[in-house]
Coordinates of C-alpha atoms in Angstrom, one line a residue:
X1 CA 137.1 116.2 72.2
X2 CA 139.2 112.7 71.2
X3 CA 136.9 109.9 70.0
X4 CA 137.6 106.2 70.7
X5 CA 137.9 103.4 68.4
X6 CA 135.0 100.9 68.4
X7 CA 133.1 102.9 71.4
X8 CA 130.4 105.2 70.5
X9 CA 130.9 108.7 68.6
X10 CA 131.8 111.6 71.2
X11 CA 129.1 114.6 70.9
X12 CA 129.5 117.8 71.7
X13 CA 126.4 120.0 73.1
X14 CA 126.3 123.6 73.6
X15 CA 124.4 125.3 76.6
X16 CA 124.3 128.5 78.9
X17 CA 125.5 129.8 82.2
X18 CA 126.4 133.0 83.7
X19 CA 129.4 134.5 86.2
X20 CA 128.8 134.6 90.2
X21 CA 132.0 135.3 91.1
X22 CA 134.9 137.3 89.5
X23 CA 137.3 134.5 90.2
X24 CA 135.8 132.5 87.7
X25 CA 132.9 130.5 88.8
X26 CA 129.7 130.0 86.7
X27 CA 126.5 128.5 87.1
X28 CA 125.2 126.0 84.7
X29 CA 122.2 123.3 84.9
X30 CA 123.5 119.4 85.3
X31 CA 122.9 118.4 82.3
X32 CA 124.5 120.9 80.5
X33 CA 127.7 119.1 81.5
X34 CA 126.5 115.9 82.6
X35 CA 129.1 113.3 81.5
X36 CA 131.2 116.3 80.1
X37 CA 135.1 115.4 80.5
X38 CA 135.9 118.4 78.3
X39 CA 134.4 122.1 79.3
X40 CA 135.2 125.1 76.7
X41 CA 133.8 128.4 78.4
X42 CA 132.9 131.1 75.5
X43 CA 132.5 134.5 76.5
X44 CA 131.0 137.5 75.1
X45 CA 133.9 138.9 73.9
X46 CA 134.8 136.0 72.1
X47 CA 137.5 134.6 74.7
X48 CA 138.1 130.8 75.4
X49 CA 138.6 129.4 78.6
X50 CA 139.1 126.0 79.8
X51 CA 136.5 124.9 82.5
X52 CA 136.1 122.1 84.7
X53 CA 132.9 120.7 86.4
X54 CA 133.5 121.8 90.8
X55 CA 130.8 120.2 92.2
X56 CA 126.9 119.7 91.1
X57 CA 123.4 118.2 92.0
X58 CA 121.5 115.9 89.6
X59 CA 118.4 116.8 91.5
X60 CA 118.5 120.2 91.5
X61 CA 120.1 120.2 88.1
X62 CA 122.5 123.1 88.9
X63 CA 126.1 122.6 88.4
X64 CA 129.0 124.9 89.5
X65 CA 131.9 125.3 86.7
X66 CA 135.1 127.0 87.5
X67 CA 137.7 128.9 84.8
X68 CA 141.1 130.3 85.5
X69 CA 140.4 133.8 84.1
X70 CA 144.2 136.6 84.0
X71 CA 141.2 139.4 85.2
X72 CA 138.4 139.2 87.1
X73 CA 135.2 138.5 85.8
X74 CA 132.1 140.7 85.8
X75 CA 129.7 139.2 87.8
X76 CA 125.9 138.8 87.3
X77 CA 123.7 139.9 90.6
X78 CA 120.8 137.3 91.9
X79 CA 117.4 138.9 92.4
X80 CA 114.9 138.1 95.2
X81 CA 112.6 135.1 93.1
X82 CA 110.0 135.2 95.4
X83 CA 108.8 139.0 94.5
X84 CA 107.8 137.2 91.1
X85 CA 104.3 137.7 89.9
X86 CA 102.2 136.7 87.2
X87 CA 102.7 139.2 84.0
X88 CA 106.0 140.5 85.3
X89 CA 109.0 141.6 82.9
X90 CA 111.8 138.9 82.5
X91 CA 114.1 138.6 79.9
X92 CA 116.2 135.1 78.6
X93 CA 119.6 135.5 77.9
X94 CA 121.7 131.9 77.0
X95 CA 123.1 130.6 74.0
X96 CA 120.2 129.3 71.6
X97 CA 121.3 126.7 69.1
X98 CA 124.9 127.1 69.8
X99 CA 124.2 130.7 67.8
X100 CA 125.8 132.9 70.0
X101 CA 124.4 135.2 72.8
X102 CA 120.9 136.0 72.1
X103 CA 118.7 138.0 74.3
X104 CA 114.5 137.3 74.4
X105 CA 111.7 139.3 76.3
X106 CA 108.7 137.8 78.0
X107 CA 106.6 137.9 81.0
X108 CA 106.0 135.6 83.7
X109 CA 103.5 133.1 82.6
X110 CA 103.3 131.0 85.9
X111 CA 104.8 129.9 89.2
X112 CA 105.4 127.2 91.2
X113 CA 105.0 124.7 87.9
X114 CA 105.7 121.3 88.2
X115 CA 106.9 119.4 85.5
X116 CA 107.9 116.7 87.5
X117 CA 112.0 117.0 87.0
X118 CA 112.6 116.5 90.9
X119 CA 110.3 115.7 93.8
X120 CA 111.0 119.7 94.8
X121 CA 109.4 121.4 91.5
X122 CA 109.1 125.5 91.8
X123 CA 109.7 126.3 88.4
X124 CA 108.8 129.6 87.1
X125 CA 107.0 129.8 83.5
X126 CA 108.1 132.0 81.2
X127 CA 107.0 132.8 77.6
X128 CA 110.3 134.7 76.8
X129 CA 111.6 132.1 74.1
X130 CA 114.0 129.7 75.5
X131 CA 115.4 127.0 73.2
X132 CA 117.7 124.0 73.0
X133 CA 120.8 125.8 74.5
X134 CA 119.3 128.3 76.6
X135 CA 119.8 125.9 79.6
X136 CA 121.8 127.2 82.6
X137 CA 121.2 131.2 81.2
X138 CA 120.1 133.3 83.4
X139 CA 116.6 134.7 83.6
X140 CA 116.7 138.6 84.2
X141 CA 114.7 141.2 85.8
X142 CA 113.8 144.9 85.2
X143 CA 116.7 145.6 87.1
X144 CA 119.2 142.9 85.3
X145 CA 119.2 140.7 88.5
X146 CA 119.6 137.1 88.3
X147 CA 115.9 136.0 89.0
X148 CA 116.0 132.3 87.5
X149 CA 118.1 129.7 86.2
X150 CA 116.5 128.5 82.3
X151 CA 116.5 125.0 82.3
X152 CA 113.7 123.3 80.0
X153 CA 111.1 123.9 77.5
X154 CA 108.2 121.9 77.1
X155 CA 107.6 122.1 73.2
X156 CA 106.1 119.6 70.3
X157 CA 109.0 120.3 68.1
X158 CA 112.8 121.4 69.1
X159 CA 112.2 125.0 69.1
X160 CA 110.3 127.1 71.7
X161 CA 106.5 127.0 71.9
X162 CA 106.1 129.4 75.1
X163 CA 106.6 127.1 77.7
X164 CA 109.9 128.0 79.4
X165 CA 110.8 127.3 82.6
X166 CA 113.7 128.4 85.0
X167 CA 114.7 127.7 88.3
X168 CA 114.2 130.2 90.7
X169 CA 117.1 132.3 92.1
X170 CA 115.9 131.4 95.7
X171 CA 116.1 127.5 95.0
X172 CA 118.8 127.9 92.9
X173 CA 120.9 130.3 95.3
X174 CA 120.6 128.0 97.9
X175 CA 121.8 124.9 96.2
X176 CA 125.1 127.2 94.7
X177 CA 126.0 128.4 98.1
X178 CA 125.4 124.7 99.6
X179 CA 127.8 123.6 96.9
X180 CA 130.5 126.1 97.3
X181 CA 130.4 125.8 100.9
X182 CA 130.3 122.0 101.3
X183 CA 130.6 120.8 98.3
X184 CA 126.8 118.8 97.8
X185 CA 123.4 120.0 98.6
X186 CA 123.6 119.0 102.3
X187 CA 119.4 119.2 102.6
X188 CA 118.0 119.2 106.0
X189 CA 116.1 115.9 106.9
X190 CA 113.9 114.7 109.1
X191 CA 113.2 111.0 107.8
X192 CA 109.6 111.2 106.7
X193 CA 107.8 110.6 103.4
X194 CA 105.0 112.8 103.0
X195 CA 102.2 112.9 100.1
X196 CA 100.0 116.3 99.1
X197 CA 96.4 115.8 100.6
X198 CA 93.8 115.8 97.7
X199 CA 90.1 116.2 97.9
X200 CA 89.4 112.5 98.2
X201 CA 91.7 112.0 100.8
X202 CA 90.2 115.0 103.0
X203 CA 87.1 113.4 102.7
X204 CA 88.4 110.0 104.0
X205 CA 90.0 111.4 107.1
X206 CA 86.6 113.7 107.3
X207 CA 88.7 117.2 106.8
X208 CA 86.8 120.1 105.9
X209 CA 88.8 121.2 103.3
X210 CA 91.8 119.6 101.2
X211 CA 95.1 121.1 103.1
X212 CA 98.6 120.1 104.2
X213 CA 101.0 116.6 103.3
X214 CA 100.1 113.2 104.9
X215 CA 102.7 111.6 106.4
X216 CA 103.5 107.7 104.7
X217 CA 106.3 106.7 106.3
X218 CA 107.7 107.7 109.2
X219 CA 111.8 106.5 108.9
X220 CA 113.2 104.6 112.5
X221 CA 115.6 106.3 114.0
X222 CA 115.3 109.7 112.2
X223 CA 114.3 113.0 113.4
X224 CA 110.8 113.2 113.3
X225 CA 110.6 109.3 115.0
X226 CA 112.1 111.0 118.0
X227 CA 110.1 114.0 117.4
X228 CA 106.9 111.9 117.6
X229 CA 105.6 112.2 114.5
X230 CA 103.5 109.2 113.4
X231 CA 102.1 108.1 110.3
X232 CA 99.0 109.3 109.1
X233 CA 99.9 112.7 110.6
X234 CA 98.7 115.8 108.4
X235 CA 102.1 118.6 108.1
X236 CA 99.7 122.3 107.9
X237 CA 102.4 124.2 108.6
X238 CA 106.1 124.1 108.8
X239 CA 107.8 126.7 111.5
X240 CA 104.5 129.2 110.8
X241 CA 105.0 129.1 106.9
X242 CA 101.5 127.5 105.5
X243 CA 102.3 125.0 102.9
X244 CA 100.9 124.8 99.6
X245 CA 102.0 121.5 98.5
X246 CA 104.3 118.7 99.3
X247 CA 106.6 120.1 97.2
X248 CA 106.9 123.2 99.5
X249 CA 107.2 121.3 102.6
X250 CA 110.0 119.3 101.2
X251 CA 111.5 122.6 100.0
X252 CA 111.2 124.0 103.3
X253 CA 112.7 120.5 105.2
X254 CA 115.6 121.1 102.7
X255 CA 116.3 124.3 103.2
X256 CA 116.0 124.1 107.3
X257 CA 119.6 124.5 108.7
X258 CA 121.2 121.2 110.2
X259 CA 120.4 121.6 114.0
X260 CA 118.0 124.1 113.7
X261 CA 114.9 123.4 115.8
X262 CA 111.5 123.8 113.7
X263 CA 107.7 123.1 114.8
X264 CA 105.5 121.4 112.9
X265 CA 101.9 122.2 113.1
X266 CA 100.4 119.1 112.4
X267 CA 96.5 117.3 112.5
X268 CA 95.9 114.1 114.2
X269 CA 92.7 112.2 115.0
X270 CA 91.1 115.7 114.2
X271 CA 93.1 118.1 116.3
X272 CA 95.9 120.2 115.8
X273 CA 98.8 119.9 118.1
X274 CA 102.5 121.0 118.0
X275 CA 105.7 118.9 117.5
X276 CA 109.1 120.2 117.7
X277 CA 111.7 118.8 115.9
X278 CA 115.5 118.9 114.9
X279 CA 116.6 118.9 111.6
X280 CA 119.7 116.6 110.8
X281 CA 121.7 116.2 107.9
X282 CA 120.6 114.2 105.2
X283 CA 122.3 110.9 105.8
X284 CA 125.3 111.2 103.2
X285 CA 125.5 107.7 101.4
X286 CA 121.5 107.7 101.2
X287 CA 121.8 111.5 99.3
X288 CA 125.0 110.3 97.4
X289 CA 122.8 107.3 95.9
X290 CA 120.3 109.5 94.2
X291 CA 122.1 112.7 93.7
X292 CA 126.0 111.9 93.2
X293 CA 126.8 113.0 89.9
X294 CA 129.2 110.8 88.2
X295 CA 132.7 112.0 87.1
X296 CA 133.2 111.8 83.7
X297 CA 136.1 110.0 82.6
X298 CA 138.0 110.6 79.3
X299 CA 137.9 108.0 76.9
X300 CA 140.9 106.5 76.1
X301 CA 141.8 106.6 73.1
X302 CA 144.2 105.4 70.1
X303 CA 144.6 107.8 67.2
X304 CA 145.7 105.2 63.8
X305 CA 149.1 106.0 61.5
X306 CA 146.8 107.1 58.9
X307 CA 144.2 108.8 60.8
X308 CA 141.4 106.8 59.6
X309 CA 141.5 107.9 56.5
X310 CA 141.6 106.0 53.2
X311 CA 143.4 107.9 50.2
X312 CA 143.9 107.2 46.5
X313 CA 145.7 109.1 43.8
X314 CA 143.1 111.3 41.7
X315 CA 143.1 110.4 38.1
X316 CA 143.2 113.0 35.3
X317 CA 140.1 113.0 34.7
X318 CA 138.3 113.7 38.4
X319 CA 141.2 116.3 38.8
X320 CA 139.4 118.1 35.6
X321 CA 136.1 117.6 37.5
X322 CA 137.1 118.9 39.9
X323 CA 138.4 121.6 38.6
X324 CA 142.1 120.8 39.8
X325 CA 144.0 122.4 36.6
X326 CA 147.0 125.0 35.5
X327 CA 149.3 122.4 37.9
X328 CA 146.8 122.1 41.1
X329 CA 146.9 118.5 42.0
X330 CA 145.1 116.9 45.4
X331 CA 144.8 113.3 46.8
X332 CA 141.2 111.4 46.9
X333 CA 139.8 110.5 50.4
X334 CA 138.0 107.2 49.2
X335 CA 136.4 106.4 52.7
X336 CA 136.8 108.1 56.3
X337 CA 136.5 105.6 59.0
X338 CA 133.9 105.9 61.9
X339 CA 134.0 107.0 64.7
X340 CA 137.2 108.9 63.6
X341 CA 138.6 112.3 64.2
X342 CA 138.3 113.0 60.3
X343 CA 134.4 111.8 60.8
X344 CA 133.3 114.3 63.5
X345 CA 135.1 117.3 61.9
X346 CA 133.2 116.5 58.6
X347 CA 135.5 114.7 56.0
X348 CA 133.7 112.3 53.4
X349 CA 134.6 110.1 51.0
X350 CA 135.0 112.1 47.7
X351 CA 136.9 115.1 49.6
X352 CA 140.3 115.5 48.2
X353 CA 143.3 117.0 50.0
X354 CA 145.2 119.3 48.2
X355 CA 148.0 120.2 51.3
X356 CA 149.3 118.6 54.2
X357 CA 151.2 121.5 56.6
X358 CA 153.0 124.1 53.8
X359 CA 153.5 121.2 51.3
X360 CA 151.2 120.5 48.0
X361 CA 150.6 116.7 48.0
X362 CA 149.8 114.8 44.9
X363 CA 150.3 110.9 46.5
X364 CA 148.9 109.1 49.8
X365 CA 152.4 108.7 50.7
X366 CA 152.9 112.2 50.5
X367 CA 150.0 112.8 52.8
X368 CA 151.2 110.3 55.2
X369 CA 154.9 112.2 55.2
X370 CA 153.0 115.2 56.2
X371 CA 150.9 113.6 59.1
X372 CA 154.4 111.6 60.0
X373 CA 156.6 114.8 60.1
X374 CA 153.6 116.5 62.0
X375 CA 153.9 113.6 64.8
X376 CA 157.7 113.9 64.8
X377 CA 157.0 117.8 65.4
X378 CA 154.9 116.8 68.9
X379 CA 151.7 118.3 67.1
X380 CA 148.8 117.7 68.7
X381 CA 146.8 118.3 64.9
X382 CA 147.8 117.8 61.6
X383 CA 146.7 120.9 59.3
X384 CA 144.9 120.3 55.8
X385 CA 143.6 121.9 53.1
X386 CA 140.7 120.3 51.6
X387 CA 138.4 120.5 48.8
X388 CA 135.0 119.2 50.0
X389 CA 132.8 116.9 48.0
X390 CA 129.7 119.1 49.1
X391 CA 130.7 122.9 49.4
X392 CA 128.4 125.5 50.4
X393 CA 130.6 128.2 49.4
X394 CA 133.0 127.7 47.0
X395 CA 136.8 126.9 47.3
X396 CA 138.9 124.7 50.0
X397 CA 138.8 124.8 53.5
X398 CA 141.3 124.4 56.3
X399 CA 141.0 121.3 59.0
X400 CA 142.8 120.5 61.4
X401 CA 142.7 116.8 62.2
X402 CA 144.2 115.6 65.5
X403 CA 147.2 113.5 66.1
X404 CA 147.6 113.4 69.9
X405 CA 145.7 111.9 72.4
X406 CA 145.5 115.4 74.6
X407 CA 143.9 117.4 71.7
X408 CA 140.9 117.8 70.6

């Protein structure tokens, strides 16, 4: 990825996903490739791909990523999430710490946790060890099916303490399919804003028991105004299916096909009565305000004649330290400037080049030929070898620093 003079240094990040279609398309979580305007897709095998961002939800932090494979992909199978229980087998597979493809083993530690990333939490726990680049790997079953979508860790360090959670497949299925098919979540909605019932408020509206979402806000003009619904109503049950938190009823709203009639089973002034009601569409500008991820927009960018990097011609004595003898000779880099290509591929002050392309190089000027007659050769890079000031093994290395605005 190109950096920008005077702007902030471009990072790279490294996270998980996992093949739903043969054709190329694989699931990720959003902020694996939030603000992302360059996608490399690594596979098991080692092979590169290009990949661009298709469509995604902020909310539901799933994102769809699409490659142009020459052979169809193997593709992963989604399980059935809501079989889960407590203590079952699941297994982690992702990309920890940009490491490569690791597999860990676990059980299911919880469900339906709420960590408070989206007003529709289901998450399912897991102490199978997920870590920073796990996100947007698939969680496995016995049976290698696709039964949840890792996507944080709740840890006091940066490495996994047992508190993994994924997405289910039934929540995250949903969302993928709404995304392939029109291209955002399209939720159902019925204009309300509800809040879980709690103890005290039972016992202010003189329930027995602490059950069902209180209605807030009832929106004019939306589905469940003409539906009658009124404020201060208590939601029980949703189409038959008893609720166990706000969370579920908004799930369940969501998830209700536009035009499909529901009935809501609701409490007022201490009896129970039945309301149908039509779900709409989520008005589109209203879901677009809170959910519409923003395209990310290369940085434009100006690479300098001399690549941002400072040179001088080593004297006798530092090519002795260095070890530079029997002919060897090398130019000094006396200072790399920020935010430069040289910067983010790891040149400091105190490397010294000893080749630009196939020629030795001795002089700055000779190192600016090379980078020159790369430029005139419509390179993209400019290949060096280089003697780093700090070397964890010994000997020089090969860079390739860029010279066009489309590497990178």
């Amino acid at each position: 990825m190109p950096l920008v003079d005077n702007t902030p240094n471009v990072k790279g990040y490294v996270g998980s996903g996992f093949v739903i279609d043969p054709s190329g398309l694989i699931v990720t979580n959003f902020h694996v490739v939030e603000d992302a305007f360059e996608i490399t897709v690594t596979f098991s095998d080692g092979t590169h791909l290009p990949g661009k961002t298709l469509s995604a939800s902020r909310i539901a932090d799933l994102a769809i990523v699409k490659v142009e494979p020459d052979h169809p992909l193997a593709a992963a199978h989604w399980g059935n999430s809501d079989l889960l229980q407590v203590g079952d087998q699941v297994f982690a597979a992702g990309n920890p710490f940009g490491i490569g493809l690791s597999v860990s083993a676990g059980i299911v530690s919880g469900l339906n946790r709420d960590i408070q990333n989206s007003p529709y939490d289901d998450l399912i726990q897991t102490d199978a060890a997920i870590n920073h680049g796990n996100s947007g790997g698939p969680l496995f079953d016995l049976q290698g099916n696709v039964v949840g979508v890792d996507s944080a860790i709740i840890s006091p360090s940066t490495g996994s303490a047992g508190l993994g959670f994924a997405i289910p497949s039934s929540s995250a299925r949903f969302v993928i399919d709404q995304l392939r098919t029109y291209g955002w979540v399209r939720p159902g909605w019925i204009g309300v804003k509800v809040q879980q019932v709690t103890p005290e408020l039972a016992s202010a509206m003189g329930m027995m028991r602490a059950e069902g979402s209180i209605v807030a806000w009832v929106l004019p003009e939306g589905p469940a105004k003409k539906a009658g619904l009124a404020i201060g109503d208590v939601i029980l049950r949703f189409d038959g299916s008893t609720l166990s938190d706000e969370r579920a009823l908004l799930r369940y709203i969501a998830r209700t096909p536009v035009g499909d009639k529901a009935t809501l089973l609701v409490r007022r002034d201490g009896e129970e009565r039945s309301i149908p009601i039509v779900a709409e569409a989520w008005p589109r500008n209203q879901w677009d305000a809170r959910d519409a991820p923003m395209l990310a927009q290369r940085p434009k960018i100006t690479i300098p004649p001399d690549l941002g990097l400072s040179l001088s011609t080593l004297a006798a004595e530092e090519r002795a330290k260095l070890g530079l003898e029997n002919g060897l000779d090398g130019v000094l880099v006396a200072s790399v400037a920020a935010n430069s290509d040289a910067t983010r591929r790891g040149m400091v002050n105190g490397d010294v080049i000893l080749r630009v392309r196939d020629k030795p190089v001795a002089t700055p000027a000779q190192v600016q030929s090379g980078v020159d007659a790369a430029r005139a050769a419509k390179r993209d890079f400019v290949l060096m070898l280089v003697l780093p000031k700090v070397r964890d093994v010994k000997g020089p290395k090969w860079v390739a620093l860029q010279l066009g605005t489309e590497g990178g």
